[in-house]
Structures are given as structure tokens and as C-alpha cells.
mmCIF file of C-alpha atoms and ligand atoms in Angstrom:
data_model
loop_
_atom_site.group_PDB
_atom_site.id
_atom_site.type_symbol
_atom_site.label_atom_id
_atom_site.label_comp_id
_atom_site.label_asym_id
_atom_site.label_seq_id
_atom_site.Cartn_x
_atom_site.Cartn_y
_atom_site.Cartn_z
ATOM 1 C CA MET A 1 -2.717 -29.385 -0.044
ATOM 2 C CA THR A 2 -4.809 -26.756 -1.650
ATOM 3 C CA ASN A 3 -3.155 -24.831 -4.313
ATOM 4 C CA VAL A 4 -3.352 -21.269 -5.626
ATOM 5 C CA ARG A 5 -2.767 -20.117 -8.868
ATOM 6 C CA ILE A 6 -1.737 -16.503 -8.854
ATOM 7 C CA VAL A 7 -0.685 -13.902 -11.623
ATOM 8 C CA ILE A 8 1.794 -10.954 -10.277
ATOM 9 C CA ALA A 9 0.927 -7.827 -12.213
ATOM 10 C CA GLY A 10 4.049 -5.269 -11.752
ATOM 11 C CA PHE A 11 7.719 -6.616 -11.089
ATOM 12 C CA GLY A 12 9.703 -3.649 -9.058
ATOM 13 C CA ASN A 13 10.368 -3.269 -5.081
ATOM 14 C CA VAL A 14 7.410 -5.057 -4.409
ATOM 15 C CA GLY A 15 7.032 -7.580 -6.350
ATOM 16 C CA ARG A 16 10.673 -9.417 -6.306
ATOM 17 C CA GLY A 17 9.771 -8.530 -2.846
ATOM 18 C CA LEU A 18 7.165 -11.465 -3.249
ATOM 19 C CA VAL A 19 8.603 -13.536 -5.675
ATOM 20 C CA LYS A 20 12.118 -13.820 -2.839
ATOM 21 C CA LEU A 21 8.919 -14.533 0.391
ATOM 22 C CA LEU A 22 7.521 -17.518 -2.003
ATOM 23 C CA LEU A 23 10.830 -18.497 -2.702
ATOM 24 C CA ASP A 24 11.783 -18.732 1.310
ATOM 25 C CA LYS A 25 8.505 -19.271 3.053
ATOM 26 C CA ASP A 26 7.187 -21.903 0.106
ATOM 27 C CA GLU A 27 7.855 -24.815 2.747
ATOM 28 C CA LEU A 28 5.957 -23.123 5.777
ATOM 29 C CA ILE A 29 2.903 -22.085 3.273
ATOM 30 C CA GLU A 30 2.594 -25.651 2.854
ATOM 31 C CA ARG A 31 3.413 -26.916 6.073
ATOM 32 C CA GLN A 32 1.481 -24.379 8.062
ATOM 33 C CA HIS A 33 -1.102 -23.120 5.877
ATOM 34 C CA GLY A 34 -1.372 -26.382 3.510
ATOM 35 C CA LEU A 35 -1.713 -24.222 0.329
ATOM 36 C CA LYS A 36 1.006 -24.491 -2.280
ATOM 37 C CA ILE A 37 1.375 -20.668 -3.959
ATOM 38 C CA GLU A 38 1.763 -21.486 -7.860
ATOM 39 C CA VAL A 39 3.392 -18.576 -9.637
ATOM 40 C CA VAL A 40 1.671 -18.318 -13.386
ATOM 41 C CA GLY A 41 2.262 -15.098 -15.179
ATOM 42 C CA VAL A 42 4.410 -12.433 -13.664
ATOM 43 C CA GLY A 43 3.920 -8.668 -15.368
ATOM 44 C CA ASP A 44 5.848 -5.425 -16.129
ATOM 45 C CA SER A 45 6.572 -2.377 -17.932
ATOM 46 C CA SER A 46 7.444 -4.661 -20.832
ATOM 47 C CA GLY A 47 4.118 -7.544 -21.004
ATOM 48 C CA PHE A 48 3.240 -10.231 -18.670
ATOM 49 C CA VAL A 49 5.529 -13.741 -19.412
ATOM 50 C CA TYR A 50 2.909 -16.809 -18.633
ATOM 51 C CA ARG A 51 2.234 -20.524 -18.871
ATOM 52 C CA THR A 52 -0.554 -22.549 -19.258
ATOM 53 C CA ASP A 53 1.166 -25.931 -18.977
ATOM 54 C CA ARG A 54 2.518 -25.713 -15.492
ATOM 55 C CA PRO A 55 3.711 -22.681 -13.004
ATOM 56 C CA PHE A 56 6.809 -21.323 -13.439
ATOM 57 C CA THR A 57 9.305 -23.414 -11.542
ATOM 58 C CA ARG A 58 11.844 -22.439 -7.993
ATOM 59 C CA ASP A 59 14.598 -22.103 -10.977
ATOM 60 C CA GLU A 60 12.579 -19.800 -12.922
ATOM 61 C CA LEU A 61 11.211 -17.628 -10.400
ATOM 62 C CA SER A 62 15.198 -17.435 -9.047
ATOM 63 C CA LYS A 63 15.991 -16.286 -12.393
ATOM 64 C CA MET A 64 13.487 -13.456 -12.843
ATOM 65 C CA LEU A 65 15.065 -12.034 -10.235
ATOM 66 C CA GLN A 66 18.057 -11.893 -11.992
ATOM 67 C CA LEU A 67 16.441 -9.826 -14.583
ATOM 68 C CA PRO A 68 17.444 -5.775 -15.319
ATOM 69 C CA ARG A 69 14.236 -3.478 -14.693
ATOM 70 C CA GLY A 70 11.370 -4.087 -17.558
ATOM 71 C CA GLY A 71 13.075 -7.320 -18.623
ATOM 72 C CA LEU A 72 10.498 -10.057 -18.473
ATOM 73 C CA ALA A 73 9.174 -10.264 -22.050
ATOM 74 C CA LYS A 74 12.529 -10.499 -23.893
ATOM 75 C CA SER A 75 13.520 -13.139 -20.769
ATOM 76 C CA GLY A 76 12.091 -16.449 -22.965
ATOM 77 C CA MET A 77 10.536 -18.134 -19.826
ATOM 78 C CA GLY A 78 6.583 -18.592 -21.397
ATOM 79 C CA HIS A 79 4.018 -16.840 -23.118
ATOM 80 C CA VAL A 80 4.151 -12.921 -23.656
ATOM 81 C CA THR A 81 1.642 -10.535 -23.956
ATOM 82 C CA HIS A 82 0.900 -6.873 -23.118
ATOM 83 C CA ASP A 83 -2.948 -8.124 -23.205
ATOM 84 C CA ILE A 84 -4.426 -9.194 -19.351
ATOM 85 C CA CYS A 85 -7.449 -10.877 -20.578
ATOM 86 C CA LYS A 86 -5.082 -12.977 -22.451
ATOM 87 C CA VAL A 87 -3.395 -13.778 -19.722
ATOM 88 C CA LEU A 88 -6.106 -14.151 -17.045
ATOM 89 C CA ASP A 89 -8.131 -16.580 -19.889
ATOM 90 C CA TYR A 90 -5.200 -18.487 -20.621
ATOM 91 C CA THR A 91 -3.871 -19.391 -16.965
ATOM 92 C CA ILE A 92 -7.073 -18.768 -15.294
ATOM 93 C CA PRO A 93 -5.970 -17.991 -11.422
ATOM 94 C CA ASP A 94 -7.519 -18.102 -8.763
ATOM 95 C CA PHE A 95 -5.924 -14.257 -7.568
ATOM 96 C CA LEU A 96 -3.989 -11.132 -9.705
ATOM 97 C CA ILE A 97 -2.030 -9.021 -7.228
ATOM 98 C CA ASP A 98 -1.440 -5.681 -8.435
ATOM 99 C CA LEU A 99 1.885 -4.428 -7.614
ATOM 100 C CA THR A 100 1.194 -1.973 -10.647
ATOM 101 C CA PRO A 101 2.631 1.779 -10.198
ATOM 102 C CA ALA A 102 -0.203 4.311 -8.475
ATOM 103 C CA ASN A 103 -1.364 6.853 -11.101
ATOM 104 C CA TYR A 104 -3.696 9.125 -9.626
ATOM 105 C CA GLU A 105 -5.140 10.655 -12.363
ATOM 106 C CA THR A 106 -6.520 7.131 -14.210
ATOM 107 C CA GLY A 107 -5.773 4.622 -12.293
ATOM 108 C CA GLU A 108 -4.364 2.871 -14.739
ATOM 109 C CA PRO A 109 -2.603 0.205 -15.726
ATOM 110 C CA GLY A 110 -4.244 -1.203 -12.320
ATOM 111 C CA LEU A 111 -7.798 -0.372 -12.175
ATOM 112 C CA THR A 112 -7.967 -2.252 -15.939
ATOM 113 C CA TYR A 113 -6.243 -4.823 -14.087
ATOM 114 C CA GLN A 114 -8.388 -5.305 -11.065
ATOM 115 C CA LEU A 115 -11.540 -4.814 -12.634
ATOM 116 C CA GLU A 116 -10.924 -7.790 -15.247
ATOM 117 C CA ALA A 117 -10.139 -10.578 -12.775
ATOM 118 C CA LEU A 118 -12.820 -9.386 -10.922
ATOM 119 C CA ARG A 119 -14.982 -9.557 -14.116
ATOM 120 C CA ARG A 120 -13.667 -12.938 -14.494
ATOM 121 C CA GLY A 121 -14.337 -14.086 -10.835
ATOM 122 C CA ILE A 122 -10.415 -13.493 -9.841
ATOM 123 C CA GLY A 123 -9.478 -12.997 -5.899
ATOM 124 C CA VAL A 124 -7.680 -9.053 -6.042
ATOM 125 C CA ILE A 125 -4.924 -8.207 -4.225
ATOM 126 C CA THR A 126 -3.457 -5.263 -3.902
ATOM 127 C CA ALA A 127 -0.691 -2.428 -2.999
ATOM 128 C CA ASN A 128 -1.875 -0.198 -5.509
ATOM 129 C CA LYS A 129 -4.037 2.464 -3.667
ATOM 130 C CA ALA A 130 -5.091 4.449 -6.898
ATOM 131 C CA PRO A 131 -7.117 2.442 -8.461
ATOM 132 C CA LEU A 132 -8.768 2.057 -5.519
ATOM 133 C CA VAL A 133 -8.688 5.280 -4.340
ATOM 134 C CA LEU A 134 -10.110 6.593 -7.615
ATOM 135 C CA ARG A 135 -13.337 3.583 -7.538
ATOM 136 C CA PHE A 136 -13.606 2.278 -4.520
ATOM 137 C CA ARG A 137 -17.306 1.360 -4.341
ATOM 138 C CA GLU A 138 -17.152 -0.236 -7.396
ATOM 139 C CA LEU A 139 -14.137 -2.258 -7.267
ATOM 140 C CA THR A 140 -15.737 -3.704 -3.458
ATOM 141 C CA GLY A 141 -19.137 -3.254 -5.211
ATOM 142 C CA LEU A 142 -18.150 -5.693 -8.262
ATOM 143 C CA ALA A 143 -16.075 -8.260 -5.713
ATOM 144 C CA LYS A 144 -19.150 -8.473 -3.368
ATOM 145 C CA ARG A 145 -21.187 -9.422 -6.358
ATOM 146 C CA ARG A 146 -19.204 -11.273 -7.776
ATOM 147 C CA ARG A 147 -18.185 -12.892 -4.493
ATOM 148 C CA VAL A 148 -14.571 -12.849 -5.334
ATOM 149 C CA PRO A 149 -12.215 -11.308 -2.442
ATOM 150 C CA TYR A 150 -11.022 -8.387 -2.515
ATOM 151 C CA GLY A 151 -7.585 -7.580 -0.177
ATOM 152 C CA TYR A 152 -6.296 -3.694 0.568
ATOM 153 C CA ARG A 153 -4.202 -3.968 3.706
ATOM 154 C CA ALA A 154 -0.740 -3.196 1.581
ATOM 155 C CA THR A 155 -2.513 0.435 0.595
ATOM 156 C CA VAL A 156 -2.258 1.946 3.769
ATOM 157 C CA PHE A 157 0.814 1.902 6.684
ATOM 158 C CA GLY A 158 2.472 -1.401 4.012
ATOM 159 C CA GLY A 159 3.366 -3.443 6.897
ATOM 160 C CA VAL A 160 1.166 -2.604 9.548
ATOM 161 C CA PRO A 161 -2.474 -4.415 8.893
ATOM 162 C CA ILE A 162 -3.942 -1.405 10.136
ATOM 163 C CA ILE A 163 -7.432 -2.225 7.697
ATOM 164 C CA ASP A 164 -8.083 -5.137 9.756
ATOM 165 C CA VAL A 165 -7.831 -3.606 12.658
ATOM 166 C CA LEU A 166 -10.536 -0.449 11.309
ATOM 167 C CA LYS A 167 -12.416 -3.843 9.858
ATOM 168 C CA HIS A 168 -12.312 -4.973 13.006
ATOM 169 C CA LEU A 169 -14.187 -2.532 15.597
ATOM 170 C CA ALA A 170 -17.988 -3.335 14.006
ATOM 171 C CA ALA A 171 -19.720 -2.321 17.494
ATOM 172 C CA HIS A 172 -17.305 0.790 18.049
ATOM 173 C CA SER A 173 -18.437 4.091 17.318
ATOM 174 C CA ILE A 174 -15.519 5.165 15.617
ATOM 175 C CA LYS A 175 -15.199 9.105 16.603
ATOM 176 C CA LYS A 176 -11.778 9.576 14.506
ATOM 177 C CA VAL A 177 -8.679 8.619 13.045
ATOM 178 C CA GLU A 178 -5.630 10.517 12.530
ATOM 179 C CA GLY A 179 -2.198 9.665 12.215
ATOM 180 C CA ILE A 180 0.953 9.613 10.313
ATOM 181 C CA LEU A 181 0.602 7.759 7.178
ATOM 182 C CA ASN A 182 3.666 9.268 5.540
ATOM 183 C CA ALA A 183 7.000 8.434 5.995
ATOM 184 C CA THR A 184 8.963 10.265 3.864
ATOM 185 C CA THR A 185 7.400 13.728 5.520
ATOM 186 C CA ASN A 186 7.692 12.370 8.791
ATOM 187 C CA TYR A 187 11.558 11.234 8.336
ATOM 188 C CA ILE A 188 11.720 15.297 7.045
ATOM 189 C CA LEU A 189 9.738 16.683 9.975
ATOM 190 C CA THR A 190 12.054 14.677 12.737
ATOM 191 C CA ARG A 191 15.202 15.361 11.068
ATOM 192 C CA VAL A 192 13.793 19.508 11.365
ATOM 193 C CA PHE A 193 12.523 19.032 14.538
ATOM 194 C CA PHE A 194 15.028 16.904 16.548
ATOM 195 C CA ASP A 195 17.768 16.873 14.850
ATOM 196 C CA ASN A 196 17.727 20.676 14.224
ATOM 197 C CA TYR A 197 18.217 20.481 10.228
ATOM 198 C CA THR A 198 16.885 23.158 7.909
ATOM 199 C CA LEU A 199 13.774 21.637 6.129
ATOM 200 C CA ASN A 200 15.397 21.564 2.561
ATOM 201 C CA ASP A 201 18.710 20.051 4.017
ATOM 202 C CA ALA A 202 16.223 17.615 5.407
ATOM 203 C CA ILE A 203 14.262 17.156 1.596
ATOM 204 C CA GLU A 204 17.591 16.408 0.573
ATOM 205 C CA GLU A 205 18.411 14.197 2.490
ATOM 206 C CA ALA A 206 14.902 12.330 1.880
ATOM 207 C CA ARG A 207 15.999 12.115 -1.713
ATOM 208 C CA LYS A 208 19.430 10.849 -1.588
ATOM 209 C CA ILE A 209 18.912 8.516 0.872
ATOM 210 C CA GLY A 210 15.842 6.718 -1.726
ATOM 211 C CA VAL A 211 12.926 7.077 0.400
ATOM 212 C CA MET A 212 11.073 10.102 -1.474
ATOM 213 C CA GLU A 213 8.816 8.933 -4.168
ATOM 214 C CA ALA A 214 10.017 9.831 -8.009
ATOM 215 C CA ASN A 215 7.484 12.318 -8.160
ATOM 216 C CA PRO A 216 8.187 14.734 -4.572
ATOM 217 C CA ALA A 217 5.223 16.445 -4.879
ATOM 218 C CA LEU A 218 3.576 12.451 -3.540
ATOM 219 C CA ASP A 219 5.016 12.617 -0.949
ATOM 220 C CA LEU A 220 5.660 16.826 0.314
ATOM 221 C CA GLU A 221 2.265 18.201 -0.679
ATOM 222 C CA GLY A 222 0.274 15.035 0.875
ATOM 223 C CA ILE A 223 -0.816 13.008 -2.134
ATOM 224 C CA ASP A 224 0.466 9.490 -1.092
ATOM 225 C CA ALA A 225 -1.434 10.824 3.223
ATOM 226 C CA ALA A 226 -5.105 11.827 1.335
ATOM 227 C CA ALA A 227 -4.584 8.846 -0.945
ATOM 228 C CA LYS A 228 -4.303 6.103 2.352
ATOM 229 C CA ILE A 229 -7.090 8.756 4.262
ATOM 230 C CA THR A 230 -9.292 8.398 1.372
ATOM 231 C CA ILE A 231 -9.289 4.668 1.027
ATOM 232 C CA ILE A 232 -9.741 3.974 5.416
ATOM 233 C CA ALA A 233 -12.541 6.628 5.121
ATOM 234 C CA ASN A 234 -14.378 4.583 2.195
ATOM 235 C CA THR A 235 -13.174 1.267 4.583
ATOM 236 C CA LEU A 236 -15.800 3.158 7.464
ATOM 237 C CA GLY A 237 -18.251 3.039 4.999
ATOM 238 C CA LEU A 238 -18.059 7.172 3.737
ATOM 239 C CA ASP A 239 -18.230 8.472 0.379
ATOM 240 C CA ILE A 240 -15.353 10.310 0.636
ATOM 241 C CA ALA A 241 -13.525 11.018 -2.960
ATOM 242 C CA PHE A 242 -9.818 11.616 -3.500
ATOM 243 C CA GLN A 243 -10.699 15.250 -4.427
ATOM 244 C CA ASP A 244 -12.544 16.145 -1.322
ATOM 245 C CA VAL A 245 -10.087 15.548 0.882
ATOM 246 C CA GLU A 246 -8.256 19.065 1.892
ATOM 247 C CA ARG A 247 -4.550 19.144 1.526
ATOM 248 C CA VAL A 248 -1.932 21.230 2.451
ATOM 249 C CA GLY A 249 1.892 20.234 2.098
ATOM 250 C CA ILE A 250 4.890 20.673 4.134
ATOM 251 C CA THR A 251 6.798 23.085 1.594
ATOM 252 C CA ALA A 252 5.518 26.375 3.165
ATOM 253 C CA LEU A 253 7.210 25.700 6.560
ATOM 254 C CA THR A 254 9.325 28.787 7.160
ATOM 255 C CA GLU A 255 12.381 28.976 9.005
ATOM 256 C CA ASP A 256 11.215 31.492 11.392
ATOM 257 C CA TYR A 257 8.132 29.904 12.187
ATOM 258 C CA ILE A 258 10.126 26.496 12.350
ATOM 259 C CA GLN A 259 12.784 28.332 15.310
ATOM 260 C CA GLU A 260 9.553 29.612 16.991
ATOM 261 C CA LEU A 261 8.030 25.929 17.403
ATOM 262 C CA ARG A 262 11.037 24.937 18.773
ATOM 263 C CA ARG A 263 12.010 27.476 20.801
ATOM 264 C CA ASN A 264 8.079 26.506 22.730
ATOM 265 C CA LYS A 265 8.906 22.744 22.761
ATOM 266 C CA LYS A 266 6.615 21.760 19.910
ATOM 267 C CA CYS A 267 6.645 20.386 16.109
ATOM 268 C CA VAL A 268 4.292 19.824 13.527
ATOM 269 C CA LYS A 269 3.617 16.196 12.427
ATOM 270 C CA LEU A 270 1.656 15.935 8.448
ATOM 271 C CA LEU A 271 -1.123 14.309 9.836
ATOM 272 C CA ALA A 272 -3.831 12.685 8.358
ATOM 273 C CA VAL A 273 -7.782 13.813 9.803
ATOM 274 C CA LEU A 274 -10.579 11.915 9.407
ATOM 275 C CA ASP A 275 -13.367 13.112 11.769
ATOM 276 C CA VAL A 276 -15.828 10.426 10.779
ATOM 277 C CA GLU A 277 -19.016 12.113 12.225
ATOM 278 C CA LYS A 278 -18.721 15.461 10.212
ATOM 279 C CA LYS A 279 -17.877 12.914 7.340
ATOM 280 C CA LYS A 280 -14.775 15.526 6.461
ATOM 281 C CA ALA A 281 -11.041 14.582 6.098
ATOM 282 C CA LYS A 282 -8.225 16.067 5.862
ATOM 283 C CA VAL A 283 -4.332 16.109 5.426
ATOM 284 C CA ALA A 284 -2.190 19.213 6.772
ATOM 285 C CA PRO A 285 1.358 20.288 8.855
ATOM 286 C CA ILE A 286 -0.430 20.372 12.273
ATOM 287 C CA GLU A 287 1.609 22.014 15.649
ATOM 288 C CA LEU A 288 1.847 18.756 18.357
ATOM 289 C CA ASP A 289 3.521 19.117 21.824
ATOM 290 C CA ILE A 290 7.047 17.098 21.544
ATOM 291 C CA SER A 291 5.637 14.903 24.519
ATOM 292 C CA ASP A 292 2.376 13.653 22.694
ATOM 293 C CA ASP A 293 2.420 10.135 21.757
ATOM 294 C CA LEU A 294 2.457 11.455 17.354
ATOM 295 C CA ALA A 295 5.190 14.063 17.962
ATOM 296 C CA GLN A 296 7.427 10.871 20.109
ATOM 297 C CA VAL A 297 6.477 8.597 16.205
ATOM 298 C CA LYS A 298 9.938 9.533 14.532
ATOM 299 C CA TYR A 299 12.177 9.146 11.063
ATOM 300 C CA LEU A 300 10.238 6.071 9.181
ATOM 301 C CA LEU A 301 7.318 4.782 10.894
ATOM 302 C CA ASN A 302 4.151 5.538 10.563
ATOM 303 C CA ALA A 303 1.230 5.476 13.166
ATOM 304 C CA VAL A 304 -2.490 5.742 13.643
ATOM 305 C CA ARG A 305 -4.349 6.645 16.520
ATOM 306 C CA ILE A 306 -8.180 5.689 16.761
ATOM 307 C CA GLU A 307 -10.780 6.867 18.539
ATOM 308 C CA THR A 308 -13.725 5.005 19.728
ATOM 309 C CA ASP A 309 -16.514 5.281 22.204
ATOM 310 C CA TYR A 310 -15.017 3.006 24.207
ATOM 311 C CA ASN A 311 -11.135 3.080 23.234
ATOM 312 C CA ASN A 312 -8.084 4.938 22.352
ATOM 313 C CA ILE A 313 -5.938 2.512 20.085
ATOM 314 C CA LEU A 314 -2.778 3.852 18.838
ATOM 315 C CA ILE A 315 -0.992 1.614 16.121
ATOM 316 C CA LYS A 316 3.151 3.091 15.485
ATOM 317 C CA GLY A 317 5.403 0.487 13.338
ATOM 318 C CA VAL A 318 6.803 1.015 9.650
ATOM 319 C CA GLY A 319 5.040 2.109 7.129
ATOM 320 C CA GLY A 320 5.700 0.927 4.099
ATOM 321 C CA GLY A 321 9.293 -0.487 2.902
ATOM 322 C CA PRO A 322 9.041 -3.034 0.140
ATOM 323 C CA LEU A 323 9.771 -6.280 1.987
ATOM 324 C CA GLU A 324 7.623 -4.621 4.866
ATOM 325 C CA THR A 325 4.571 -4.785 1.772
ATOM 326 C CA ALA A 326 5.417 -7.831 -0.151
ATOM 327 C CA VAL A 327 5.014 -9.275 3.999
ATOM 328 C CA ASN A 328 1.703 -7.662 3.600
ATOM 329 C CA VAL A 329 0.325 -9.260 0.491
ATOM 330 C CA LEU A 330 1.837 -12.523 0.890
ATOM 331 C CA SER A 331 -0.001 -12.776 4.750
ATOM 332 C CA GLU A 332 -3.127 -11.763 3.191
ATOM 333 C CA LEU A 333 -3.427 -13.934 0.294
ATOM 334 C CA ILE A 334 -2.800 -16.508 2.346
ATOM 335 C CA GLU A 335 -5.636 -15.517 4.890
ATOM 336 C CA LEU A 336 -8.071 -14.945 1.940
ATOM 337 C CA ALA A 337 -6.592 -18.019 0.316
ATOM 338 C CA GLN A 338 -7.528 -20.115 3.305
ATOM 339 C CA ARG A 339 -10.987 -18.502 3.538
ATOM 340 C CA TRP A 340 -11.944 -19.031 -0.409
ATOM 341 C CA LEU A 341 -10.298 -22.334 -1.400
ATOM 342 C CA SER A 342 -9.548 -24.484 1.430
HETATM 343 N N1 NAP B 401 7.260 0.176 -2.182
HETATM 344 C C1 NAP B 401 6.786 0.142 -1.139
HETATM 345 O O1 NAP B 401 7.045 0.096 -0.098
HETATM 346 C C2 NAP B 401 5.394 0.079 -0.890
HETATM 347 C C3 NAP B 401 4.768 0.318 -0.142
HETATM 348 C C4 NAP B 401 3.674 -0.116 0.111
HETATM 349 C C5 NAP B 401 2.672 0.057 -1.405
HETATM 350 N N2 NAP B 401 3.168 0.558 -2.597
HETATM 351 C C6 NAP B 401 3.027 0.404 -3.929
HETATM 352 O O2 NAP B 401 2.997 -0.445 -4.309
HETATM 353 C C7 NAP B 401 2.579 -0.298 -5.781
HETATM 354 C C8 NAP B 401 4.475 -1.790 -6.406
HETATM 355 O O3 NAP B 401 5.400 -0.607 -5.621
HETATM 356 P P1 NAP B 401 6.872 -0.732 -5.822
HETATM 357 O O4 NAP B 401 7.739 -0.418 -5.718
HETATM 358 O O5 NAP B 401 7.079 -2.141 -6.298
HETATM 359 O O6 NAP B 401 6.869 0.225 -7.238
HETATM 360 P P2 NAP B 401 7.768 -0.179 -8.836
HETATM 361 O O7 NAP B 401 9.143 -0.615 -7.990
HETATM 362 O O8 NAP B 401 8.036 1.148 -9.647
HETATM 363 O O9 NAP B 401 7.471 -1.435 -9.322
HETATM 364 C C9 NAP B 401 5.748 -0.994 -10.247
HETATM 365 C C10 NAP B 401 6.487 -2.406 -11.171
HETATM 366 O O10 NAP B 401 4.671 -2.104 -12.331
HETATM 367 C C11 NAP B 401 5.591 -2.645 -12.995
HETATM 368 N N3 NAP B 401 4.809 -1.205 -14.949
HETATM 369 C C12 NAP B 401 5.015 -0.718 -14.837
HETATM 370 N N4 NAP B 401 3.903 -0.312 -15.811
HETATM 371 C C13 NAP B 401 2.783 -1.556 -15.950
HETATM 372 C C14 NAP B 401 2.086 -2.201 -17.037
HETATM 373 N N5 NAP B 401 1.303 -1.429 -17.635
HETATM 374 N N6 NAP B 401 2.143 -3.769 -16.391
HETATM 375 C C15 NAP B 401 2.457 -4.619 -15.463
HETATM 376 N N7 NAP B 401 3.503 -3.894 -14.740
HETATM 377 C C16 NAP B 401 3.879 -2.639 -14.977
HETATM 378 C C17 NAP B 401 6.804 -1.717 -13.584
HETATM 379 O O11 NAP B 401 7.759 -2.241 -14.977
HETATM 380 P P3 NAP B 401 8.964 -2.412 -14.729
HETATM 381 O O12 NAP B 401 10.169 -2.977 -13.471
HETATM 382 O O13 NAP B 401 9.515 -2.644 -15.768
HETATM 383 O O14 NAP B 401 9.677 0.062 -14.290
HETATM 384 C C18 NAP B 401 7.240 -2.086 -11.993
HETATM 385 O O15 NAP B 401 8.114 -3.272 -12.316
HETATM 386 C C19 NAP B 401 2.880 0.740 -6.108
HETATM 387 O O16 NAP B 401 1.264 1.305 -6.717
HETATM 388 C C20 NAP B 401 3.183 1.373 -4.547
HETATM 389 O O17 NAP B 401 2.473 2.790 -4.714
HETATM 390 C C21 NAP B 401 4.545 0.081 -2.620
#
């Protein structure tokens, strides 16, 4: 049995989903994979709680799940600090799991957390896109130099390991990657083109049912999709910066234009498109015939079409969601820990 010590930064939807999964699946992970995953630190906006004498028990983790948001520092469950260096130096984890919010201006707090972990030879697994979008080469380069794993599968297409598919096409020449990478705008556009909603009503509904980001521009203006296509481009070795992605959102679609498309059996999808040969990426509302494979990807589903010299691959599934994302994080943790530590 191999012990895997982890610190979880971010105890919101995905962080809590991960702890729930660890509680549900610990026996299975031990039996099937020979790993005992031990949580030694957990942090939210109030600070980190950590233990140096032993990992948190099942009972303590269950109690943590009952805490309100921002409740860790006052929980009395261990030492408390805001200083990531202290957490890492005192707990000596194998992996830092970054599930903090994405800040596309600074990358913080995740960027500092990840850099401090990698500098110490600690592996990183992240669902947080921002540090990677801003500093892809620095983070992946540092991980390589320190010979530690750096997993970011959950940053794109949270519920489906699309990053791994792209990494496994080494002998193909990838020509184009295009897809629906933002579930919220796909939900809205499905309502508009297939259920006859007005754009405003569809946006309002997405807000009401809780699928819209707290900052709606991240979805509606294509920022989230642009971040994802930047990560895909860099994964394929293209040095494309977030600011280089041409970006048009969905808010300027007019009712006249929508009706004309409906009459012509067409629809619009917010597509992220990477032209590998031209080294160009964009996010834009693009017209499709309603019979197109991508047009038929509806509501909260995501899809990616990969065109190579030998194949056209279409992958479709639930893009995000806290539990789907947490499952992806846990799968990657199991795989990387087995390869690195066992
Ligand atoms: N939700 C999804 O479906 C999904 C899918 C793919 C990727 N992601 C990415 O995964 C990450 C987490 O998403 P989420 O939905 O779990 O977000 P969330 O619910 O907002 O949780 C973020 C967590 O980070 C904590 N936090 C804030 N500042 C911190 C700091 N300085 N140090 C440590 N923790 C801090 C927050 O604390 P409080 O609890 O005190 O606010 C909260 O616990 C984000 O980057 C998101 O973009 C999410």
C-alpha cells in the first residue's frame, strides 16, 4: 500500500465534491489501486487547516463537509495559517490539489500555491485554469525540471479527459481542434435555436438555474472558452497566449438574425476553434446546419472535434459540474500517484 498525502486548496463545490468522493471510494482506491489517500491540509478563503501529526480522519473530513463556506479557519480542526509555504513545509504532501477560483488577471491565489508546491518537488493537480492560461510554459517547465507530475486534465471539459486524448495522438498531425467548450452558452443557444426562447429569456433562465458563472462575462463573452482553447493550444506545443485568442461573445446576436437562421434550418454555437497549421485560435458564434454533429450537442453537453491527417474524432459528454470535475481530479490523482509513487 502506498500512502499519498494531499493538501486541497479550495473547499468550494469541487473541493467538497473531492472530499465526498474520497470518503465514498477510499476502500475501492485501496483495494483496486493500492493507494491510501491521506488529506493533511485543506484551505478556503478563511485560511488553511492542516495537521502534522496524522492525516485528517474520516470523521473530521465528514465534519468539514458540514461547515459553511469560509468556515475552515474557525473549525478548530488543526493548525491554521494563510501561508501556503508553512502548510507545504510542515505537512510535506506528495500533491497539492488546486481548486481555488480562476482569476485571469493575476492567476492568484492558485499561481503562487502551484509554484511553491512545484519548487518544493511536490506534484500539482489543478482544475483551476487561470495559472495555466497565464503561465503555461513556466508551470509545466518547472514541473519537468523538478521531475514532478503536473496534472491539469480537469481544466478543460471538466468531466471528460480530452487533454489526455490530445496527448495520446503523438503520431497524428492534428490540423484543427474545434468544439463547444462552455456549457452555459450551449444551454442558452440550445434554448434559443431549438426551444424558440428569446436570447434574453434564455440568459435569464441560465442565471436562475445556477449554471452561469458569478461573473456572467466569463460565459457570455467567451472568456472561459478562450481560456480552455489556450490550454489546448499550449498542450499541443503552440505558444498561443490568452490575449491572442480572437474572442466574440453571444450577447450581440439580434432577434432578426436568430429568426432568419431558424427559417433556414441553421443555428449558432459558440465555438472555440484552433487552427493548428495557422497557429491561430478564436472563440466566436458560428453558424451551423442543424444536422451538423456539433449542432446536435445540446444543453449542458460539451463536445470537441479533432481533425487529424488520419482521423476525425468527436468527443461529447458532460463538460463540467462539481462532481464530474472532482471525479476527473481524483482519477488523475490516482494515475499520477501510481506512476510516480508506487
Ligand atoms: N464547478 C465546476 O463545475 C468546475 C468545472 C471545471 C473547473 N472548475 C474550476 O475549479 C475551481 C473550483 O471551482 P468551484 O466551482 O469549486 O469554485 P468555488 O465553489 O467558488 O470554490 C472555490 C474555493 O476556493 C476557496 N478560496 C478562495 N480564495 C482562496 C484562497 N486564497 N486560498 C484558499 N482557498 C481559497 C473558496 O473559499 P470559500 O469557500 O471561503 O469561498 C472556495 O472554497 C475553479 O477554478 C473553477 O474554475 C470548476
